[in-house]
Amino acid sequence: MARSMHVRRPATLASLAAELGVSRTTVSNAYNRPDQLSPELRRRVLDTARRLGYPGPDPVARSLRTRKAGAVGLLLTENLSYAFRDPAAIGFLEGLALACEDAGTGLLLVPANPEREDVASVHRAGVDGFVVYSVPDDDPHLAAVLERPVPTVVCDQPDLGTVDRVGIDDRGAMYELAKHLISLGHRRVGVVCMRLARDRNDGFVTAERQHAAHFHVQRNRLSGLAEAFSEAGVDWSQVPVVERFDHNMASGASGAAQVLDKDPQITALICTSDVLALGAMTEAARRGLRVPHDLSVTGFDGIREAEAAALTTVRQPVLEKGRAAGKLLLDSSERTRPRSVNLATELIIGKTSAAPRGGAEERWFGP
Amino acid sequence: MARSMHVRRPATLASLAAELGVSRTTVSNAYNRPDQLSPELRRRVLDTARRLGYPGPDPVARSLRTRKAGAVGLLLTENLSYAFRDPAAIGFLEGLALACEDAGTGLLLVPANPEREDVASVHRAGVDGFVVYSVPDDDPHLAAVLERPVPTVVCDQPDLGTVDRVGIDDRGAMYELAKHLISLGHRRVGVVCMRLARDRNDGFVTAERQHAAHFHVQRNRLSGLAEAFSEAGVDWSQVPVVERFDHNMASGASGAAQVLDKDPQITALICTSDVLALGAMTEAARRGLRVPHDLSVTGFDGIREAEAAALTTVRQPVLEKGRAAGKLLLDSSERTRPRSVNLATELIIGKTSAAPRGGAEERWFGP
DNA sequence: AATTGGTTCTGAACCGTTACGGTCACTTCA
DNA sequence: TGAAGTGACCGTAACGGTTCAGAACCAATT
């Protein structure tokens, strides 16, 4: 009798209880609250479970009842695998994973293909909260996350006022970097930046597009640059700014090429990420331009590869950012208002920035 | 009336249905099967949903009913964050993520702290299947996964016969690498390997421990070495093999130091991973040993950094491995027996291996 | 007038658990 | 001897959906 129907239906708490002649509660307690029943009975329950091939309480059913999924979702609008290609993203993930393992929580990578407007993956994710990392502010996936009744923390996003946020002062950091270049004597510069919106635009960027950029991070870095150079008397609208949709070294190289073709006279090339900057360096080398003698190149992020290349850049604590995001999300203390955390950055003066050729003369004859 | 009790309880399918005076089925259909009801009614449902702040069907409840979680679990027994520190692991994850995004599936990183024997995280994971990546064969988390009634694919594990498997021929690849060194004339060698079991043993490894190693990958690589060198007339039991629990460059350096202290006469240092090999190179440099003139160093994996260092190594397709694992898991075609996939590897002869000093003479006078 | 077919919507069963508030028999203590 | 306490277990009611076999209705066909 007991073994008939073999594996027709997998055993459940109820079938186990029936087999044993006890209540479902008791079986449940055998797994979750050993102190609620006698050791003998518990042993009997567990033994029969093994015999019947009962794998223990179903996690989904338990989640439904307890209203805890034991996982946090990570939304980053890129193909999922991008998370493992981009150095900064990897660092962020490591920090987030650190926070998760401390809390014994799982980390669910939510697929959010930026091409399709398919928000179903967000709706389908059984999680206790979301971390949103660097998506455009008009991303439908972000909107879908915000509609879900779970705590959320956004990273590298504008302060929404309704959810926790962690980020850095992109604008201020880039302003400082610009000041550094300006103090070296650079007045004629070019920029290569990451994508500014969901639509692909591999080319020059109008002032309007800069202002309307949907990627908070890029918008603020550009605005920091614009402010510093404007203060230094440079007409920002004349500065060539080139955008690249894909974020890799090849983009950095081709972006640099486009800027240098447009204005071969520039003395510094400012990239809004280290990856782009490293790509730009290869293009400079290809053209026989010596860095920093003929051309200064700067990045942003402070990834390991940049350090190895002695790149002038802004170091941001990507790992800490991830960890802070996780902590914010997992710290369930009751709070009335959303919190906003800004992490410190550090300007790293490497060996890829120096005074421009003839920069001294310019200053001698200048005002 | 409609807005009383404000957000006392978040709206549910049922409350929405009640508000609208329709059945729950209809509301459900409004979300999942638009063709099952009139456009007007559907619009009315969706509008009221928005007005009541109903975020759409609860994913957990849906999962319970449909028996689909929309996610696969990844178990790798290390602190979760390790996945983002180890280059090979990152590559594997990228491949797995690729397969997941193709299928529109989420990827749940299951926390499995190797210190604690806490298997609860495996039980709590609401997933449609598991990928198990390079855990010791006696790992309790692995056992817990195998008890779960979901499809599983193991990576870099022995063939369990009951679940799908993907891996490489570690033994054969290492045998080939050893043959390369032997043909160069190396007879006196040392080995630095990764952890062989769950217990920490930072030191020399007995023959017995080599055989009993619980990490399939390491066991096979060592056994490939032992076979090749034994065939070449080397008494393997006299070869110093040093183990390191932590997998990073520092371990490679200290492991190399330990081997070289034990036998300064060795002409080649074989490491079972590129990361260890790169660490060994720094130690060689520290001692003033020129690679490969004074000492040959080899690795395993074929990570980018190894390529940059022109390391002699075995390249394995880590990304493809991850992708293959994902495909195997997500390919739901009915199959009778578990599949086993072996991916090809490639011996890369770099600039870190050469004939030993005096190697030629040895052969002149040899048999 | 009866049949057919199609669309739109409903009722009830089911998914597998856990939370909550008991009951009941058996001490323990004054 | 009665009141209070304790340990072990149980019944019921959710948790929030999906599914499937119809019911009700209407128009078109036979």
mmCIF file of N, CA and C in Angstrom, chain B residues 45-125:
data_model
loop_
_atom_site.group_PDB
_atom_site.id
_atom_site.type_symbol
_atom_site.label_atom_id
_atom_site.label_comp_id
_atom_site.label_asym_id
_atom_site.label_seq_id
_atom_site.Cartn_x
_atom_site.Cartn_y
_atom_site.Cartn_z
ATOM 1 N N VAL B 45 -10.292 46.416 -15.998
ATOM 2 C CA VAL B 45 -9.554 45.686 -14.968
ATOM 3 C C VAL B 45 -8.211 46.360 -14.702
ATOM 4 N N LEU B 46 -7.483 46.591 -15.785
ATOM 5 C CA LEU B 46 -6.149 47.170 -15.644
ATOM 6 C C LEU B 46 -6.188 48.563 -15.016
ATOM 7 N N ASP B 47 -7.223 49.328 -15.399
ATOM 8 C CA ASP B 47 -7.354 50.676 -14.828
ATOM 9 C C ASP B 47 -7.587 50.611 -13.323
ATOM 10 N N THR B 48 -8.523 49.765 -12.950
ATOM 11 C CA THR B 48 -8.812 49.646 -11.513
ATOM 12 C C THR B 48 -7.595 49.132 -10.770
ATOM 13 N N ALA B 49 -6.880 48.237 -11.417
ATOM 14 C CA ALA B 49 -5.652 47.719 -10.792
ATOM 15 C C ALA B 49 -4.718 48.878 -10.480
ATOM 16 N N ARG B 50 -4.529 49.725 -11.448
ATOM 17 C CA ARG B 50 -3.650 50.865 -11.247
ATOM 18 C C ARG B 50 -4.184 51.749 -10.124
ATOM 19 N N ARG B 51 -5.467 51.970 -10.145
ATOM 20 C CA ARG B 51 -6.069 52.857 -9.145
ATOM 21 C C ARG B 51 -5.895 52.279 -7.737
ATOM 22 N N LEU B 52 -6.011 50.969 -7.635
ATOM 23 C CA LEU B 52 -5.898 50.339 -6.312
ATOM 24 C C LEU B 52 -4.454 50.021 -5.940
ATOM 25 N N GLY B 53 -3.557 50.284 -6.851
ATOM 26 C CA GLY B 53 -2.155 49.996 -6.564
ATOM 27 C C GLY B 53 -1.856 48.504 -6.590
ATOM 28 N N TYR B 54 -2.627 47.794 -7.366
ATOM 29 C CA TYR B 54 -2.355 46.349 -7.486
ATOM 30 C C TYR B 54 -1.209 46.131 -8.458
ATOM 31 N N PRO B 55 -0.142 45.500 -7.970
ATOM 32 C CA PRO B 55 1.072 45.383 -8.786
ATOM 33 C C PRO B 55 1.060 44.219 -9.753
ATOM 34 N N GLY B 56 -0.052 43.581 -9.941
ATOM 35 C CA GLY B 56 -0.083 42.418 -10.817
ATOM 36 C C GLY B 56 0.103 41.154 -10.015
ATOM 37 N N PRO B 57 -0.230 40.036 -10.619
ATOM 38 C CA PRO B 57 -0.196 38.748 -9.917
ATOM 39 C C PRO B 57 1.104 38.506 -9.156
ATOM 40 N N ASP B 58 0.969 38.031 -7.962
ATOM 41 C CA ASP B 58 2.128 37.753 -7.118
ATOM 42 C C ASP B 58 2.958 36.624 -7.707
ATOM 43 N N PRO B 59 4.248 36.880 -7.900
ATOM 44 C CA PRO B 59 5.091 35.882 -8.562
ATOM 45 C C PRO B 59 5.209 34.572 -7.789
ATOM 46 N N VAL B 60 5.230 34.663 -6.487
ATOM 47 C CA VAL B 60 5.409 33.437 -5.706
ATOM 48 C C VAL B 60 4.160 32.564 -5.793
ATOM 49 N N ALA B 61 3.022 33.195 -5.632
ATOM 50 C CA ALA B 61 1.775 32.431 -5.727
ATOM 51 C C ALA B 61 1.655 31.803 -7.108
ATOM 52 N N ARG B 62 2.030 32.583 -8.097
ATOM 53 C CA ARG B 62 1.977 32.050 -9.452
ATOM 54 C C ARG B 62 2.908 30.850 -9.605
ATOM 55 N N SER B 63 4.108 30.989 -9.056
ATOM 56 C CA SER B 63 5.067 29.893 -9.149
ATOM 57 C C SER B 63 4.519 28.631 -8.502
ATOM 58 N N LEU B 64 3.877 28.807 -7.369
ATOM 59 C CA LEU B 64 3.334 27.650 -6.668
ATOM 60 C C LEU B 64 2.352 26.907 -7.559
ATOM 61 N N ARG B 65 1.489 27.697 -8.190
ATOM 62 C CA ARG B 65 0.445 27.076 -9.003
ATOM 63 C C ARG B 65 0.996 26.496 -10.315
ATOM 64 N N THR B 66 1.859 27.253 -10.953
ATOM 65 C CA THR B 66 2.327 26.807 -12.262
ATOM 66 C C THR B 66 3.519 25.850 -12.165
ATOM 67 N N ARG B 67 4.094 25.785 -10.996
ATOM 68 C CA ARG B 67 5.254 24.936 -10.798
ATOM 69 C C ARG B 67 6.402 25.327 -11.711
ATOM 70 N N LYS B 68 6.557 26.621 -11.846
ATOM 71 C CA LYS B 68 7.682 27.180 -12.611
ATOM 72 C C LYS B 68 8.194 28.383 -11.839
ATOM 73 N N ALA B 69 9.459 28.394 -11.579
ATOM 74 C CA ALA B 69 10.006 29.512 -10.819
ATOM 75 C C ALA B 69 10.615 30.572 -11.734
ATOM 76 N N GLY B 70 10.937 30.165 -12.950
ATOM 77 C CA GLY B 70 11.544 31.128 -13.865
ATOM 78 C C GLY B 70 12.963 31.482 -13.505
ATOM 79 N N ALA B 71 13.630 30.572 -12.819
ATOM 80 C CA ALA B 71 15.021 30.836 -12.452
ATOM 81 C C ALA B 71 15.761 29.518 -12.292
ATOM 82 N N VAL B 72 17.049 29.574 -12.544
ATOM 83 C CA VAL B 72 17.878 28.411 -12.243
ATOM 84 C C VAL B 72 18.836 28.804 -11.131
ATOM 85 N N GLY B 73 19.157 27.849 -10.322
ATOM 86 C CA GLY B 73 20.050 28.119 -9.196
ATOM 87 C C GLY B 73 21.476 27.738 -9.529
ATOM 88 N N LEU B 74 22.387 28.521 -9.037
ATOM 89 C CA LEU B 74 23.792 28.174 -9.216
ATOM 90 C C LEU B 74 24.403 27.919 -7.847
ATOM 91 N N LEU B 75 24.929 26.730 -7.714
ATOM 92 C CA LEU B 75 25.603 26.398 -6.457
ATOM 93 C C LEU B 75 27.086 26.312 -6.712
ATOM 94 N N LEU B 76 27.827 27.133 -6.049
ATOM 95 C CA LEU B 76 29.269 26.970 -6.100
ATOM 96 C C LEU B 76 29.762 27.146 -4.674
ATOM 97 N N THR B 77 30.377 26.140 -4.189
ATOM 98 C CA THR B 77 30.685 26.183 -2.774
ATOM 99 C C THR B 77 31.925 26.997 -2.506
ATOM 100 N N GLU B 78 31.637 28.192 -2.294
ATOM 101 C CA GLU B 78 32.615 29.197 -1.903
ATOM 102 C C GLU B 78 31.742 30.298 -1.368
ATOM 103 N N ASN B 79 32.349 31.225 -0.690
ATOM 104 C CA ASN B 79 31.531 32.376 -0.375
ATOM 105 C C ASN B 79 31.027 32.916 -1.698
ATOM 106 N N LEU B 80 29.808 33.345 -1.671
ATOM 107 C CA LEU B 80 29.143 33.775 -2.893
ATOM 108 C C LEU B 80 30.009 34.716 -3.712
ATOM 109 N N SER B 81 30.668 35.613 -3.049
ATOM 110 C CA SER B 81 31.402 36.651 -3.767
ATOM 111 C C SER B 81 32.601 36.089 -4.527
ATOM 112 N N TYR B 82 33.008 34.875 -4.192
ATOM 113 C CA TYR B 82 34.130 34.267 -4.893
ATOM 114 C C TYR B 82 33.865 34.217 -6.392
ATOM 115 N N ALA B 83 32.625 34.021 -6.716
ATOM 116 C CA ALA B 83 32.229 33.937 -8.116
ATOM 117 C C ALA B 83 32.688 35.158 -8.900
ATOM 118 N N PHE B 84 32.858 36.269 -8.209
ATOM 119 C CA PHE B 84 33.216 37.492 -8.921
ATOM 120 C C PHE B 84 34.681 37.859 -8.747
ATOM 121 N N ARG B 85 35.406 36.992 -8.076
ATOM 122 C CA ARG B 85 36.822 37.283 -7.862
ATOM 123 C C ARG B 85 37.698 36.407 -8.749
ATOM 124 N N ASP B 86 37.248 35.195 -8.972
ATOM 125 C CA ASP B 86 38.067 34.250 -9.722
ATOM 126 C C ASP B 86 37.787 34.365 -11.224
ATOM 127 N N PRO B 87 38.824 34.618 -12.001
ATOM 128 C CA PRO B 87 38.627 34.838 -13.437
ATOM 129 C C PRO B 87 37.921 33.683 -14.134
ATOM 130 N N ALA B 88 38.291 32.463 -13.795
ATOM 131 C CA ALA B 88 37.653 31.329 -14.458
ATOM 132 C C ALA B 88 36.176 31.242 -14.072
ATOM 133 N N ALA B 89 35.902 31.499 -12.802
ATOM 134 C CA ALA B 89 34.515 31.463 -12.351
ATOM 135 C C ALA B 89 33.696 32.536 -13.055
ATOM 136 N N ILE B 90 34.297 33.699 -13.226
ATOM 137 C CA ILE B 90 33.602 34.779 -13.915
ATOM 138 C C ILE B 90 33.256 34.364 -15.338
ATOM 139 N N GLY B 91 34.219 33.743 -16.002
ATOM 140 C CA GLY B 91 33.970 33.294 -17.364
ATOM 141 C C GLY B 91 32.845 32.274 -17.429
ATOM 142 N N PHE B 92 32.880 31.357 -16.500
ATOM 143 C CA PHE B 92 31.826 30.343 -16.443
ATOM 144 C C PHE B 92 30.462 31.008 -16.245
ATOM 145 N N LEU B 93 30.422 31.936 -15.307
ATOM 146 C CA LEU B 93 29.172 32.640 -15.016
ATOM 147 C C LEU B 93 28.666 33.410 -16.228
ATOM 148 N N GLU B 94 29.593 34.020 -16.946
ATOM 149 C CA GLU B 94 29.166 34.767 -18.124
ATOM 150 C C GLU B 94 28.486 33.837 -19.115
ATOM 151 N N GLY B 95 29.086 32.681 -19.312
ATOM 152 C CA GLY B 95 28.487 31.724 -20.232
ATOM 153 C C GLY B 95 27.126 31.250 -19.752
ATOM 154 N N LEU B 96 27.051 30.984 -18.472
ATOM 155 C CA LEU B 96 25.780 30.542 -17.910
ATOM 156 C C LEU B 96 24.726 31.637 -18.043
ATOM 157 N N ALA B 97 25.152 32.860 -17.774
ATOM 158 C CA ALA B 97 24.230 33.998 -17.895
ATOM 159 C C ALA B 97 23.741 34.137 -19.324
ATOM 160 N N LEU B 98 24.637 33.893 -20.261
ATOM 161 C CA LEU B 98 24.270 33.955 -21.677
ATOM 162 C C LEU B 98 23.134 32.978 -21.972
ATOM 163 N N ALA B 99 23.304 31.755 -21.501
ATOM 164 C CA ALA B 99 22.274 30.741 -21.731
ATOM 165 C C ALA B 99 20.970 31.150 -21.058
ATOM 166 N N CYS B 100 21.077 31.732 -19.882
ATOM 167 C CA CYS B 100 19.874 32.136 -19.158
ATOM 168 C C CYS B 100 19.134 33.250 -19.871
ATOM 169 N N GLU B 101 19.868 34.232 -20.329
ATOM 170 C CA GLU B 101 19.174 35.347 -20.965
ATOM 171 C C GLU B 101 18.532 34.907 -22.269
ATOM 172 N N ASP B 102 19.137 33.945 -22.941
ATOM 173 C CA ASP B 102 18.522 33.403 -24.141
ATOM 174 C C ASP B 102 17.161 32.804 -23.820
ATOM 175 N N ALA B 103 17.088 32.163 -22.665
ATOM 176 C CA ALA B 103 15.850 31.495 -22.281
ATOM 177 C C ALA B 103 14.939 32.408 -21.467
ATOM 178 N N GLY B 104 15.384 33.634 -21.217
ATOM 179 C CA GLY B 104 14.575 34.541 -20.411
ATOM 180 C C GLY B 104 14.434 34.085 -18.972
ATOM 181 N N THR B 105 15.410 33.344 -18.521
ATOM 182 C CA THR B 105 15.369 32.798 -17.166
ATOM 183 C C THR B 105 16.258 33.601 -16.235
ATOM 184 N N GLY B 106 15.875 33.665 -14.997
ATOM 185 C CA GLY B 106 16.719 34.321 -14.008
ATOM 186 C C GLY B 106 17.808 33.382 -13.533
ATOM 187 N N LEU B 107 18.802 33.961 -12.904
ATOM 188 C CA LEU B 107 19.918 33.161 -12.381
ATOM 189 C C LEU B 107 20.063 33.467 -10.893
ATOM 190 N N LEU B 108 19.789 32.460 -10.083
ATOM 191 C CA LEU B 108 19.852 32.671 -8.635
ATOM 192 C C LEU B 108 21.151 32.139 -8.065
ATOM 193 N N LEU B 109 21.922 33.028 -7.504
ATOM 194 C CA LEU B 109 23.163 32.623 -6.858
ATOM 195 C C LEU B 109 22.833 32.176 -5.439
ATOM 196 N N VAL B 110 23.007 30.895 -5.204
ATOM 197 C CA VAL B 110 22.636 30.334 -3.905
ATOM 198 C C VAL B 110 23.808 30.458 -2.940
ATOM 199 N N PRO B 111 23.597 31.084 -1.813
ATOM 200 C CA PRO B 111 24.695 31.229 -0.869
ATOM 201 C C PRO B 111 24.963 29.893 -0.199
ATOM 202 N N ALA B 112 26.207 29.474 -0.253
ATOM 203 C CA ALA B 112 26.540 28.182 0.348
ATOM 204 C C ALA B 112 27.874 28.320 1.053
ATOM 205 N N ASN B 113 27.819 28.851 2.203
ATOM 206 C CA ASN B 113 29.041 29.049 2.954
ATOM 207 C C ASN B 113 29.692 27.710 3.267
ATOM 208 N N PRO B 114 30.900 27.520 2.783
ATOM 209 C CA PRO B 114 31.541 26.224 2.976
ATOM 210 C C PRO B 114 31.890 25.956 4.439
ATOM 211 N N GLU B 115 31.969 27.012 5.215
ATOM 212 C CA GLU B 115 32.314 26.828 6.625
ATOM 213 C C GLU B 115 31.181 26.108 7.350
ATOM 214 N N ARG B 116 30.016 26.719 7.262
ATOM 215 C CA ARG B 116 28.894 26.121 7.962
ATOM 216 C C ARG B 116 28.280 25.022 7.100
ATOM 217 N N GLU B 117 27.743 24.053 7.759
ATOM 218 C CA GLU B 117 27.115 22.949 7.021
ATOM 219 C C GLU B 117 25.639 23.261 6.800
ATOM 220 N N ASP B 118 25.385 24.516 6.617
ATOM 221 C CA ASP B 118 24.005 24.959 6.540
ATOM 222 C C ASP B 118 23.440 24.779 5.142
ATOM 223 N N VAL B 119 22.600 23.808 5.028
ATOM 224 C CA VAL B 119 22.088 23.440 3.718
ATOM 225 C C VAL B 119 20.757 24.124 3.440
ATOM 226 N N ALA B 120 20.291 24.865 4.427
ATOM 227 C CA ALA B 120 18.970 25.482 4.309
ATOM 228 C C ALA B 120 18.845 26.337 3.058
ATOM 229 N N SER B 121 19.909 27.000 2.684
ATOM 230 C CA SER B 121 19.828 27.876 1.521
ATOM 231 C C SER B 121 19.455 27.088 0.272
ATOM 232 N N VAL B 122 19.906 25.858 0.191
ATOM 233 C CA VAL B 122 19.557 25.020 -0.953
ATOM 234 C C VAL B 122 18.073 24.665 -0.894
ATOM 235 N N HIS B 123 17.596 24.389 0.314
ATOM 236 C CA HIS B 123 16.193 24.030 0.468
ATOM 237 C C HIS B 123 15.263 25.213 0.205
ATOM 238 N N ARG B 124 15.783 26.401 0.455
ATOM 239 C CA ARG B 124 14.954 27.586 0.352
ATOM 240 C C ARG B 124 14.874 28.113 -1.079
ATOM 241 N N ALA B 125 15.768 27.649 -1.922
ATOM 242 C CA ALA B 125 15.869 28.231 -3.260
ATOM 243 C C ALA B 125 14.705 27.818 -4.151
#
